[in-house]
Amino acid sequence: MTSTFPNISISTERLVLRPLDEDDVPALTEMMNDEQVGAWTSVPQPYTESDARTWITGIAPAERAEGRGIVFAVTEFLTQRLVGMVHLQNTDWRVRASEIAYVIAPWARGEGYATEAALAIAQWLFHDQKFERLELRTAADNTASQQVAQKIGCISEGVLRNAWIARARTENGGWADVRTDVIVWSLLPEDLAGVSEQLADTGGFTSFNDWN
């Protein structure tokens, strides 16, 4: 029988991480059309409300039901506004390991939300779900995401050469594929010791991730 994550919400001092719902369609669409999200992820560009609705009502629930991972909407506790998304994916239940990916809305960057959300997920995964490894992959030039990885205590394990395709704007306003190296990071339960939930953060998003 396939193991699955519980369909729950997680609260921090400033955030609520909860399942996505259809009310999130407009905010998710706006967030995924951001220039940097387009550059560092594989989401369709332009990203439409139809794409968002398919993700929210079909793909994300299937991730959890099939045991492959879980998707959380990241919202501000006070305003309930969507500030980002966290995705656990490529989950191995025998090894008790999963890979984390995150996106932060452009207006919410620099507030520490990526670090706060990622740290909350890591604590929940290790303490409540008894996992033993969390993995994170970032494009070599995605320094914002790398800073988040370092702030939650991740250890860099090495570089996968030529392992990912990022995107860059062309002169005519389109997108061009750019092959890049990928840095592999890991976090183990013992790495969380001494990591503060109040760490500063520049925001960011993972690159090695399929948000389609």
mmCIF file with all atom_site columns, C-alpha atoms in Angstrom:
data_model
loop_
_atom_site.group_PDB
_atom_site.id
_atom_site.type_symbol
_atom_site.label_atom_id
_atom_site.label_alt_id
_atom_site.label_comp_id
_atom_site.label_asym_id
_atom_site.label_entity_id
_atom_site.label_seq_id
_atom_site.pdbx_PDB_ins_code
_atom_site.Cartn_x
_atom_site.Cartn_y
_atom_site.Cartn_z
_atom_site.occupancy
_atom_site.B_iso_or_equiv
_atom_site.pdbx_formal_charge
_atom_site.auth_seq_id
_atom_site.auth_comp_id
_atom_site.auth_asym_id
_atom_site.auth_atom_id
_atom_site.pdbx_PDB_model_num
ATOM 1   C CA . MET A 1 1   ? 0.000  0.000  0.000   1.00 0.00 ? 1   MET A CA 1
ATOM 2   C CA . THR A 1 2   ? 1.326  3.435  -0.947  1.00 0.00 ? 2   THR A CA 1
ATOM 3   C CA . SER A 1 3   ? 2.015  5.791  1.934   1.00 0.00 ? 3   SER A CA 1
ATOM 4   C CA . THR A 1 4   ? 0.657  9.328  1.703   1.00 0.00 ? 4   THR A CA 1
ATOM 5   C CA . PHE A 1 5   ? 1.089  12.591 3.554   1.00 0.00 ? 5   PHE A CA 1
ATOM 6   C CA . PRO A 1 6   ? -1.864 13.802 5.653   1.00 0.00 ? 6   PRO A CA 1
ATOM 7   C CA . ASN A 1 7   ? -3.954 16.626 4.203   1.00 0.00 ? 7   ASN A CA 1
ATOM 8   C CA . ILE A 1 8   ? -3.125 19.169 6.897   1.00 0.00 ? 8   ILE A CA 1
ATOM 9   C CA . SER A 1 9   ? -2.213 22.795 7.552   1.00 0.00 ? 9   SER A CA 1
ATOM 10  C CA . ILE A 1 10  ? 0.961  23.986 9.311   1.00 0.00 ? 10  ILE A CA 1
ATOM 11  C CA . SER A 1 11  ? 1.183  27.300 11.155  1.00 0.00 ? 11  SER A CA 1
ATOM 12  C CA . THR A 1 12  ? 4.237  29.414 11.965  1.00 0.00 ? 12  THR A CA 1
ATOM 13  C CA . GLU A 1 13  ? 4.512  32.814 13.637  1.00 0.00 ? 13  GLU A CA 1
ATOM 14  C CA . ARG A 1 14  ? 3.612  34.669 10.425  1.00 0.00 ? 14  ARG A CA 1
ATOM 15  C CA . LEU A 1 15  ? 2.418  32.013 7.978   1.00 0.00 ? 15  LEU A CA 1
ATOM 16  C CA . VAL A 1 16  ? -0.164 29.328 7.389   1.00 0.00 ? 16  VAL A CA 1
ATOM 17  C CA . LEU A 1 17  ? 0.794  26.494 5.053   1.00 0.00 ? 17  LEU A CA 1
ATOM 18  C CA . ARG A 1 18  ? -2.385 24.843 3.795   1.00 0.00 ? 18  ARG A CA 1
ATOM 19  C CA . PRO A 1 19  ? -3.784 22.929 0.821   1.00 0.00 ? 19  PRO A CA 1
ATOM 20  C CA . LEU A 1 20  ? -4.411 25.002 -2.291  1.00 0.00 ? 20  LEU A CA 1
ATOM 21  C CA . ASP A 1 21  ? -8.022 25.735 -3.222  1.00 0.00 ? 21  ASP A CA 1
ATOM 22  C CA . GLU A 1 22  ? -9.745 27.252 -6.238  1.00 0.00 ? 22  GLU A CA 1
ATOM 23  C CA . ASP A 1 23  ? -9.844 30.682 -4.614  1.00 0.00 ? 23  ASP A CA 1
ATOM 24  C CA . ASP A 1 24  ? -6.048 30.722 -5.078  1.00 0.00 ? 24  ASP A CA 1
ATOM 25  C CA . VAL A 1 25  ? -6.290 30.622 -8.885  1.00 0.00 ? 25  VAL A CA 1
ATOM 26  C CA . PRO A 1 26  ? -5.853 34.378 -9.567  1.00 0.00 ? 26  PRO A CA 1
ATOM 27  C CA . ALA A 1 27  ? -2.993 34.852 -7.085  1.00 0.00 ? 27  ALA A CA 1
ATOM 28  C CA . LEU A 1 28  ? -1.225 31.679 -8.207  1.00 0.00 ? 28  LEU A CA 1
ATOM 29  C CA . THR A 1 29  ? -1.514 32.739 -11.851 1.00 0.00 ? 29  THR A CA 1
ATOM 30  C CA . GLU A 1 30  ? -0.008 36.142 -11.108 1.00 0.00 ? 30  GLU A CA 1
ATOM 31  C CA . MET A 1 31  ? 2.809  34.643 -9.062  1.00 0.00 ? 31  MET A CA 1
ATOM 32  C CA . MET A 1 32  ? 3.785  32.063 -11.676 1.00 0.00 ? 32  MET A CA 1
ATOM 33  C CA . ASN A 1 33  ? 3.942  34.700 -14.424 1.00 0.00 ? 33  ASN A CA 1
ATOM 34  C CA . ASP A 1 34  ? 6.744  36.505 -12.585 1.00 0.00 ? 34  ASP A CA 1
ATOM 35  C CA . GLU A 1 35  ? 9.937  36.928 -14.616 1.00 0.00 ? 35  GLU A CA 1
ATOM 36  C CA . GLN A 1 36  ? 12.180 35.079 -12.168 1.00 0.00 ? 36  GLN A CA 1
ATOM 37  C CA . VAL A 1 37  ? 9.745  32.214 -11.689 1.00 0.00 ? 37  VAL A CA 1
ATOM 38  C CA . GLY A 1 38  ? 9.753  31.820 -15.445 1.00 0.00 ? 38  GLY A CA 1
ATOM 39  C CA . ALA A 1 39  ? 13.547 31.832 -15.502 1.00 0.00 ? 39  ALA A CA 1
ATOM 40  C CA . TRP A 1 40  ? 14.190 29.282 -12.748 1.00 0.00 ? 40  TRP A CA 1
ATOM 41  C CA . THR A 1 41  ? 11.275 26.850 -13.079 1.00 0.00 ? 41  THR A CA 1
ATOM 42  C CA . SER A 1 42  ? 9.677  24.862 -15.864 1.00 0.00 ? 42  SER A CA 1
ATOM 43  C CA . VAL A 1 43  ? 6.184  26.350 -15.543 1.00 0.00 ? 43  VAL A CA 1
ATOM 44  C CA . PRO A 1 44  ? 4.439  27.230 -18.801 1.00 0.00 ? 44  PRO A CA 1
ATOM 45  C CA . GLN A 1 45  ? 4.978  30.814 -19.908 1.00 0.00 ? 45  GLN A CA 1
ATOM 46  C CA . PRO A 1 46  ? 2.629  32.563 -20.051 1.00 0.00 ? 46  PRO A CA 1
ATOM 47  C CA . TYR A 1 47  ? 0.951  30.815 -17.118 1.00 0.00 ? 47  TYR A CA 1
ATOM 48  C CA . THR A 1 48  ? -2.827 30.891 -17.438 1.00 0.00 ? 48  THR A CA 1
ATOM 49  C CA . GLU A 1 49  ? -5.705 30.561 -14.989 1.00 0.00 ? 49  GLU A CA 1
ATOM 50  C CA . SER A 1 50  ? -6.428 27.240 -16.675 1.00 0.00 ? 50  SER A CA 1
ATOM 51  C CA . ASP A 1 51  ? -2.890 26.087 -15.791 1.00 0.00 ? 51  ASP A CA 1
ATOM 52  C CA . ALA A 1 52  ? -3.419 27.177 -12.187 1.00 0.00 ? 52  ALA A CA 1
ATOM 53  C CA . ARG A 1 53  ? -6.789 25.454 -11.931 1.00 0.00 ? 53  ARG A CA 1
ATOM 54  C CA . THR A 1 54  ? -5.408 22.216 -13.350 1.00 0.00 ? 54  THR A CA 1
ATOM 55  C CA . TRP A 1 55  ? -2.554 22.322 -10.842 1.00 0.00 ? 55  TRP A CA 1
ATOM 56  C CA . ILE A 1 56  ? -4.855 23.069 -7.889  1.00 0.00 ? 56  ILE A CA 1
ATOM 57  C CA . THR A 1 57  ? -7.694 20.663 -8.667  1.00 0.00 ? 57  THR A CA 1
ATOM 58  C CA . GLY A 1 58  ? -5.854 17.860 -10.439 1.00 0.00 ? 58  GLY A CA 1
ATOM 59  C CA . ILE A 1 59  ? -2.081 17.631 -10.302 1.00 0.00 ? 59  ILE A CA 1
ATOM 60  C CA . ALA A 1 60  ? -1.449 18.715 -6.697  1.00 0.00 ? 60  ALA A CA 1
ATOM 61  C CA . PRO A 1 61  ? -4.142 16.446 -5.158  1.00 0.00 ? 61  PRO A CA 1
ATOM 62  C CA . ALA A 1 62  ? -2.838 13.533 -7.237  1.00 0.00 ? 62  ALA A CA 1
ATOM 63  C CA . GLU A 1 63  ? 0.684  14.116 -5.886  1.00 0.00 ? 63  GLU A CA 1
ATOM 64  C CA . ARG A 1 64  ? -0.582 13.487 -2.348  1.00 0.00 ? 64  ARG A CA 1
ATOM 65  C CA . ALA A 1 65  ? -3.039 10.705 -3.189  1.00 0.00 ? 65  ALA A CA 1
ATOM 66  C CA . GLU A 1 66  ? -0.393 8.735  -5.075  1.00 0.00 ? 66  GLU A CA 1
ATOM 67  C CA . GLY A 1 67  ? 2.221  9.205  -2.356  1.00 0.00 ? 67  GLY A CA 1
ATOM 68  C CA . ARG A 1 68  ? 4.619  11.201 -4.524  1.00 0.00 ? 68  ARG A CA 1
ATOM 69  C CA . GLY A 1 69  ? 4.558  14.348 -2.378  1.00 0.00 ? 69  GLY A CA 1
ATOM 70  C CA . ILE A 1 70  ? 2.406  17.190 -1.133  1.00 0.00 ? 70  ILE A CA 1
ATOM 71  C CA . VAL A 1 71  ? 1.813  20.826 -2.138  1.00 0.00 ? 71  VAL A CA 1
ATOM 72  C CA . PHE A 1 72  ? 1.242  23.647 0.350   1.00 0.00 ? 72  PHE A CA 1
ATOM 73  C CA . ALA A 1 73  ? -0.054 27.123 -0.327  1.00 0.00 ? 73  ALA A CA 1
ATOM 74  C CA . VAL A 1 74  ? 1.956  29.592 1.793   1.00 0.00 ? 74  VAL A CA 1
ATOM 75  C CA . THR A 1 75  ? -0.252 32.390 3.122   1.00 0.00 ? 75  THR A CA 1
ATOM 76  C CA . GLU A 1 76  ? 0.208  35.293 5.507   1.00 0.00 ? 76  GLU A CA 1
ATOM 77  C CA . PHE A 1 77  ? -1.404 34.571 8.860   1.00 0.00 ? 77  PHE A CA 1
ATOM 78  C CA . LEU A 1 78  ? -2.864 38.082 9.247   1.00 0.00 ? 78  LEU A CA 1
ATOM 79  C CA . THR A 1 79  ? -3.993 38.825 5.682   1.00 0.00 ? 79  THR A CA 1
ATOM 80  C CA . GLN A 1 80  ? -4.486 35.274 4.349   1.00 0.00 ? 80  GLN A CA 1
ATOM 81  C CA . ARG A 1 81  ? -2.819 36.487 1.153   1.00 0.00 ? 81  ARG A CA 1
ATOM 82  C CA . LEU A 1 82  ? -0.978 33.899 -0.921  1.00 0.00 ? 82  LEU A CA 1
ATOM 83  C CA . VAL A 1 83  ? 2.753  34.604 -0.666  1.00 0.00 ? 83  VAL A CA 1
ATOM 84  C CA . GLY A 1 84  ? 4.150  31.412 -2.117  1.00 0.00 ? 84  GLY A CA 1
ATOM 85  C CA . MET A 1 85  ? 4.022  27.666 -2.527  1.00 0.00 ? 85  MET A CA 1
ATOM 86  C CA . VAL A 1 86  ? 6.049  24.749 -1.166  1.00 0.00 ? 86  VAL A CA 1
ATOM 87  C CA . HIS A 1 87  ? 6.171  21.384 -2.879  1.00 0.00 ? 87  HIS A CA 1
ATOM 88  C CA . LEU A 1 88  ? 7.507  18.108 -1.494  1.00 0.00 ? 88  LEU A CA 1
ATOM 89  C CA . GLN A 1 89  ? 8.163  15.803 -4.441  1.00 0.00 ? 89  GLN A CA 1
ATOM 90  C CA . ASN A 1 90  ? 9.993  12.627 -5.517  1.00 0.00 ? 90  ASN A CA 1
ATOM 91  C CA . THR A 1 91  ? 9.208  11.119 -2.117  1.00 0.00 ? 91  THR A CA 1
ATOM 92  C CA . ASP A 1 92  ? 10.756 7.770  -1.216  1.00 0.00 ? 92  ASP A CA 1
ATOM 93  C CA . TRP A 1 93  ? 8.802  6.207  1.637   1.00 0.00 ? 93  TRP A CA 1
ATOM 94  C CA . ARG A 1 94  ? 11.229 3.348  2.208   1.00 0.00 ? 94  ARG A CA 1
ATOM 95  C CA . VAL A 1 95  ? 14.228 5.661  2.492   1.00 0.00 ? 95  VAL A CA 1
ATOM 96  C CA . ARG A 1 96  ? 12.048 8.312  4.237   1.00 0.00 ? 96  ARG A CA 1
ATOM 97  C CA . ALA A 1 97  ? 13.358 11.061 1.970   1.00 0.00 ? 97  ALA A CA 1
ATOM 98  C CA . SER A 1 98  ? 11.760 13.796 -0.098  1.00 0.00 ? 98  SER A CA 1
ATOM 99  C CA . GLU A 1 99  ? 12.761 16.798 -2.210  1.00 0.00 ? 99  GLU A CA 1
ATOM 100 C CA . ILE A 1 100 ? 11.579 20.317 -1.417  1.00 0.00 ? 100 ILE A CA 1
ATOM 101 C CA . ALA A 1 101 ? 10.845 23.075 -3.930  1.00 0.00 ? 101 ALA A CA 1
ATOM 102 C CA . TYR A 1 102 ? 9.444  26.534 -3.267  1.00 0.00 ? 102 TYR A CA 1
ATOM 103 C CA . VAL A 1 103 ? 8.227  29.655 -4.999  1.00 0.00 ? 103 VAL A CA 1
ATOM 104 C CA . ILE A 1 104 ? 7.753  33.077 -3.401  1.00 0.00 ? 104 ILE A CA 1
ATOM 105 C CA . ALA A 1 105 ? 5.637  35.827 -4.955  1.00 0.00 ? 105 ALA A CA 1
ATOM 106 C CA . PRO A 1 106 ? 7.688  38.827 -6.125  1.00 0.00 ? 106 PRO A CA 1
ATOM 107 C CA . TRP A 1 107 ? 5.969  41.275 -3.779  1.00 0.00 ? 107 TRP A CA 1
ATOM 108 C CA . ALA A 1 108 ? 6.696  39.032 -0.768  1.00 0.00 ? 108 ALA A CA 1
ATOM 109 C CA . ARG A 1 109 ? 10.427 38.504 -1.289  1.00 0.00 ? 109 ARG A CA 1
ATOM 110 C CA . GLY A 1 110 ? 12.862 39.801 1.290   1.00 0.00 ? 110 GLY A CA 1
ATOM 111 C CA . GLU A 1 111 ? 10.479 39.116 4.190   1.00 0.00 ? 111 GLU A CA 1
ATOM 112 C CA . GLY A 1 112 ? 11.947 35.776 5.252   1.00 0.00 ? 112 GLY A CA 1
ATOM 113 C CA . TYR A 1 113 ? 8.939  33.799 4.040   1.00 0.00 ? 113 TYR A CA 1
ATOM 114 C CA . ALA A 1 114 ? 10.903 31.225 2.022   1.00 0.00 ? 114 ALA A CA 1
ATOM 115 C CA . THR A 1 115 ? 13.116 30.365 4.988   1.00 0.00 ? 115 THR A CA 1
ATOM 116 C CA . GLU A 1 116 ? 10.221 30.325 7.453   1.00 0.00 ? 116 GLU A CA 1
ATOM 117 C CA . ALA A 1 117 ? 8.096  28.077 5.247   1.00 0.00 ? 117 ALA A CA 1
ATOM 118 C CA . ALA A 1 118 ? 10.913 25.698 4.308   1.00 0.00 ? 118 ALA A CA 1
ATOM 119 C CA . LEU A 1 119 ? 12.016 25.379 7.921   1.00 0.00 ? 119 LEU A CA 1
ATOM 120 C CA . ALA A 1 120 ? 8.455  24.654 9.055   1.00 0.00 ? 120 ALA A CA 1
ATOM 121 C CA . ILE A 1 121 ? 8.139  21.922 6.431   1.00 0.00 ? 121 ILE A CA 1
ATOM 122 C CA . ALA A 1 122 ? 11.480 20.415 7.441   1.00 0.00 ? 122 ALA A CA 1
ATOM 123 C CA . GLN A 1 123 ? 10.530 20.343 11.126  1.00 0.00 ? 123 GLN A CA 1
ATOM 124 C CA . TRP A 1 124 ? 7.160  18.775 10.338  1.00 0.00 ? 124 TRP A CA 1
ATOM 125 C CA . LEU A 1 125 ? 8.721  16.223 7.991   1.00 0.00 ? 125 LEU A CA 1
ATOM 126 C CA . PHE A 1 126 ? 11.388 15.140 10.469  1.00 0.00 ? 126 PHE A CA 1
ATOM 127 C CA . HIS A 1 127 ? 9.444  15.337 13.734  1.00 0.00 ? 127 HIS A CA 1
ATOM 128 C CA . ASP A 1 128 ? 5.910  14.334 12.746  1.00 0.00 ? 128 ASP A CA 1
ATOM 129 C CA . GLN A 1 129 ? 6.499  12.215 9.655   1.00 0.00 ? 129 GLN A CA 1
ATOM 130 C CA . LYS A 1 130 ? 9.753  10.634 10.881  1.00 0.00 ? 130 LYS A CA 1
ATOM 131 C CA . PHE A 1 131 ? 11.642 11.326 7.662   1.00 0.00 ? 131 PHE A CA 1
ATOM 132 C CA . GLU A 1 132 ? 15.432 11.135 7.590   1.00 0.00 ? 132 GLU A CA 1
ATOM 133 C CA . ARG A 1 133 ? 16.425 13.269 4.597   1.00 0.00 ? 133 ARG A CA 1
ATOM 134 C CA . LEU A 1 134 ? 15.235 16.388 2.789   1.00 0.00 ? 134 LEU A CA 1
ATOM 135 C CA . GLU A 1 135 ? 16.827 17.266 -0.534  1.00 0.00 ? 135 GLU A CA 1
ATOM 136 C CA . LEU A 1 136 ? 16.940 20.580 -2.372  1.00 0.00 ? 136 LEU A CA 1
ATOM 137 C CA . ARG A 1 137 ? 18.258 21.320 -5.859  1.00 0.00 ? 137 ARG A CA 1
ATOM 138 C CA . THR A 1 138 ? 19.118 24.794 -7.089  1.00 0.00 ? 138 THR A CA 1
ATOM 139 C CA . ALA A 1 139 ? 20.455 26.119 -10.367 1.00 0.00 ? 139 ALA A CA 1
ATOM 140 C CA . ALA A 1 140 ? 24.087 27.209 -10.088 1.00 0.00 ? 140 ALA A CA 1
ATOM 141 C CA . ASP A 1 141 ? 23.208 30.891 -10.627 1.00 0.00 ? 141 ASP A CA 1
ATOM 142 C CA . ASN A 1 142 ? 20.100 30.941 -8.435  1.00 0.00 ? 142 ASN A CA 1
ATOM 143 C CA . THR A 1 143 ? 21.767 32.586 -5.451  1.00 0.00 ? 143 THR A CA 1
ATOM 144 C CA . ALA A 1 144 ? 18.496 33.524 -3.723  1.00 0.00 ? 144 ALA A CA 1
ATOM 145 C CA . SER A 1 145 ? 17.444 29.897 -3.433  1.00 0.00 ? 145 SER A CA 1
ATOM 146 C CA . GLN A 1 146 ? 20.939 28.897 -2.328  1.00 0.00 ? 146 GLN A CA 1
ATOM 147 C CA . GLN A 1 147 ? 20.805 31.436 0.491   1.00 0.00 ? 147 GLN A CA 1
ATOM 148 C CA . VAL A 1 148 ? 17.559 29.909 1.721   1.00 0.00 ? 148 VAL A CA 1
ATOM 149 C CA . ALA A 1 149 ? 19.138 26.455 1.656   1.00 0.00 ? 149 ALA A CA 1
ATOM 150 C CA . GLN A 1 150 ? 22.072 27.672 3.742   1.00 0.00 ? 150 GLN A CA 1
ATOM 151 C CA . LYS A 1 151 ? 19.855 29.487 6.246   1.00 0.00 ? 151 LYS A CA 1
ATOM 152 C CA . ILE A 1 152 ? 17.787 26.413 7.061   1.00 0.00 ? 152 ILE A CA 1
ATOM 153 C CA . GLY A 1 153 ? 20.964 24.408 7.615   1.00 0.00 ? 153 GLY A CA 1
ATOM 154 C CA . CYS A 1 154 ? 21.317 22.497 4.338   1.00 0.00 ? 154 CYS A CA 1
ATOM 155 C CA . ILE A 1 155 ? 24.668 20.997 3.392   1.00 0.00 ? 155 ILE A CA 1
ATOM 156 C CA . SER A 1 156 ? 25.912 21.240 -0.198  1.00 0.00 ? 156 SER A CA 1
ATOM 157 C CA . GLU A 1 157 ? 26.644 17.751 -1.476  1.00 0.00 ? 157 GLU A CA 1
ATOM 158 C CA . GLY A 1 158 ? 27.949 18.505 -4.941  1.00 0.00 ? 158 GLY A CA 1
ATOM 159 C CA . VAL A 1 159 ? 27.186 19.665 -8.459  1.00 0.00 ? 159 VAL A CA 1
ATOM 160 C CA . LEU A 1 160 ? 25.274 17.885 -11.186 1.00 0.00 ? 160 LEU A CA 1
ATOM 161 C CA . ARG A 1 161 ? 26.875 19.231 -14.340 1.00 0.00 ? 161 ARG A CA 1
ATOM 162 C CA . ASN A 1 162 ? 24.620 20.373 -17.186 1.00 0.00 ? 162 ASN A CA 1
ATOM 163 C CA . ALA A 1 163 ? 21.647 18.832 -15.377 1.00 0.00 ? 163 ALA A CA 1
ATOM 164 C CA . TRP A 1 164 ? 18.935 21.479 -15.755 1.00 0.00 ? 164 TRP A CA 1
ATOM 165 C CA . ILE A 1 165 ? 17.534 23.879 -18.312 1.00 0.00 ? 165 ILE A CA 1
ATOM 166 C CA . ALA A 1 166 ? 16.768 27.388 -17.085 1.00 0.00 ? 166 ALA A CA 1
ATOM 167 C CA . ARG A 1 167 ? 15.331 30.140 -19.273 1.00 0.00 ? 167 ARG A CA 1
ATOM 168 C CA . ALA A 1 168 ? 16.429 33.631 -20.275 1.00 0.00 ? 168 ALA A CA 1
ATOM 169 C CA . ARG A 1 169 ? 14.594 36.417 -22.049 1.00 0.00 ? 169 ARG A CA 1
ATOM 170 C CA . THR A 1 170 ? 15.427 36.981 -25.691 1.00 0.00 ? 170 THR A CA 1
ATOM 171 C CA . GLU A 1 171 ? 15.607 40.339 -27.465 1.00 0.00 ? 171 GLU A CA 1
ATOM 172 C CA . ASN A 1 172 ? 12.122 39.860 -28.900 1.00 0.00 ? 172 ASN A CA 1
ATOM 173 C CA . GLY A 1 173 ? 10.621 39.165 -25.466 1.00 0.00 ? 173 GLY A CA 1
ATOM 174 C CA . GLY A 1 174 ? 10.422 35.403 -25.764 1.00 0.00 ? 174 GLY A CA 1
ATOM 175 C CA . TRP A 1 175 ? 12.222 32.740 -23.771 1.00 0.00 ? 175 TRP A CA 1
ATOM 176 C CA . ALA A 1 176 ? 15.389 30.841 -24.660 1.00 0.00 ? 176 ALA A CA 1
ATOM 177 C CA . ASP A 1 177 ? 16.568 27.662 -22.942 1.00 0.00 ? 177 ASP A CA 1
ATOM 178 C CA . VAL A 1 178 ? 19.858 27.928 -21.045 1.00 0.00 ? 178 VAL A CA 1
ATOM 179 C CA . ARG A 1 179 ? 21.545 24.758 -19.825 1.00 0.00 ? 179 ARG A CA 1
ATOM 180 C CA . THR A 1 180 ? 22.987 25.025 -16.320 1.00 0.00 ? 180 THR A CA 1
ATOM 181 C CA . ASP A 1 181 ? 24.588 23.058 -13.515 1.00 0.00 ? 181 ASP A CA 1
ATOM 182 C CA . VAL A 1 182 ? 22.532 22.053 -10.469 1.00 0.00 ? 182 VAL A CA 1
ATOM 183 C CA . ILE A 1 183 ? 23.736 22.183 -6.860  1.00 0.00 ? 183 ILE A CA 1
ATOM 184 C CA . VAL A 1 184 ? 22.404 19.373 -4.666  1.00 0.00 ? 184 VAL A CA 1
ATOM 185 C CA . TRP A 1 185 ? 21.726 20.200 -1.005  1.00 0.00 ? 185 TRP A CA 1
ATOM 186 C CA . SER A 1 186 ? 20.550 17.974 1.815   1.00 0.00 ? 186 SER A CA 1
ATOM 187 C CA . LEU A 1 187 ? 19.099 18.454 5.266   1.00 0.00 ? 187 LEU A CA 1
ATOM 188 C CA . LEU A 1 188 ? 19.063 15.769 7.955   1.00 0.00 ? 188 LEU A CA 1
ATOM 189 C CA . PRO A 1 189 ? 17.267 15.915 11.311  1.00 0.00 ? 189 PRO A CA 1
ATOM 190 C CA . GLU A 1 190 ? 20.484 16.683 13.187  1.00 0.00 ? 190 GLU A CA 1
ATOM 191 C CA . ASP A 1 191 ? 21.184 19.632 10.867  1.00 0.00 ? 191 ASP A CA 1
ATOM 192 C CA . LEU A 1 192 ? 18.192 21.508 12.292  1.00 0.00 ? 192 LEU A CA 1
ATOM 193 C CA . ALA A 1 193 ? 19.853 21.874 15.689  1.00 0.00 ? 193 ALA A CA 1
ATOM 194 C CA . GLY A 1 194 ? 20.515 25.539 16.399  1.00 0.00 ? 194 GLY A CA 1
ATOM 195 C CA . VAL A 1 195 ? 18.673 26.804 13.334  1.00 0.00 ? 195 VAL A CA 1
ATOM 196 C CA . SER A 1 196 ? 16.466 29.754 14.292  1.00 0.00 ? 196 SER A CA 1
ATOM 197 C CA . GLU A 1 197 ? 12.970 30.168 12.907  1.00 0.00 ? 197 GLU A CA 1
ATOM 198 C CA . GLN A 1 198 ? 13.600 33.913 12.811  1.00 0.00 ? 198 GLN A CA 1
ATOM 199 C CA . LEU A 1 199 ? 16.380 33.791 10.210  1.00 0.00 ? 199 LEU A CA 1
ATOM 200 C CA . ALA A 1 200 ? 16.492 36.614 7.705   1.00 0.00 ? 200 ALA A CA 1
ATOM 201 C CA . ASP A 1 201 ? 15.882 35.729 4.085   1.00 0.00 ? 201 ASP A CA 1
ATOM 202 C CA . THR A 1 202 ? 16.129 37.147 0.602   1.00 0.00 ? 202 THR A CA 1
ATOM 203 C CA . GLY A 1 203 ? 13.354 34.973 -0.775  1.00 0.00 ? 203 GLY A CA 1
ATOM 204 C CA . GLY A 1 204 ? 13.750 32.829 -3.831  1.00 0.00 ? 204 GLY A CA 1
ATOM 205 C CA . PHE A 1 205 ? 12.655 29.625 -5.428  1.00 0.00 ? 205 PHE A CA 1
ATOM 206 C CA . THR A 1 206 ? 14.113 26.293 -6.361  1.00 0.00 ? 206 THR A CA 1
ATOM 207 C CA . SER A 1 207 ? 15.051 25.659 -9.931  1.00 0.00 ? 207 SER A CA 1
ATOM 208 C CA . PHE A 1 208 ? 15.030 21.876 -10.261 1.00 0.00 ? 208 PHE A CA 1
ATOM 209 C CA . ASN A 1 209 ? 11.293 21.466 -10.200 1.00 0.00 ? 209 ASN A CA 1
ATOM 210 C CA . ASP A 1 210 ? 8.338  20.772 -12.462 1.00 0.00 ? 210 ASP A CA 1
ATOM 211 C CA . TRP A 1 211 ? 5.407  23.025 -11.598 1.00 0.00 ? 211 TRP A CA 1
ATOM 212 C CA . ASN A 1 212 ? 3.359  22.017 -14.667 1.00 0.00 ? 212 ASN A CA 1
#
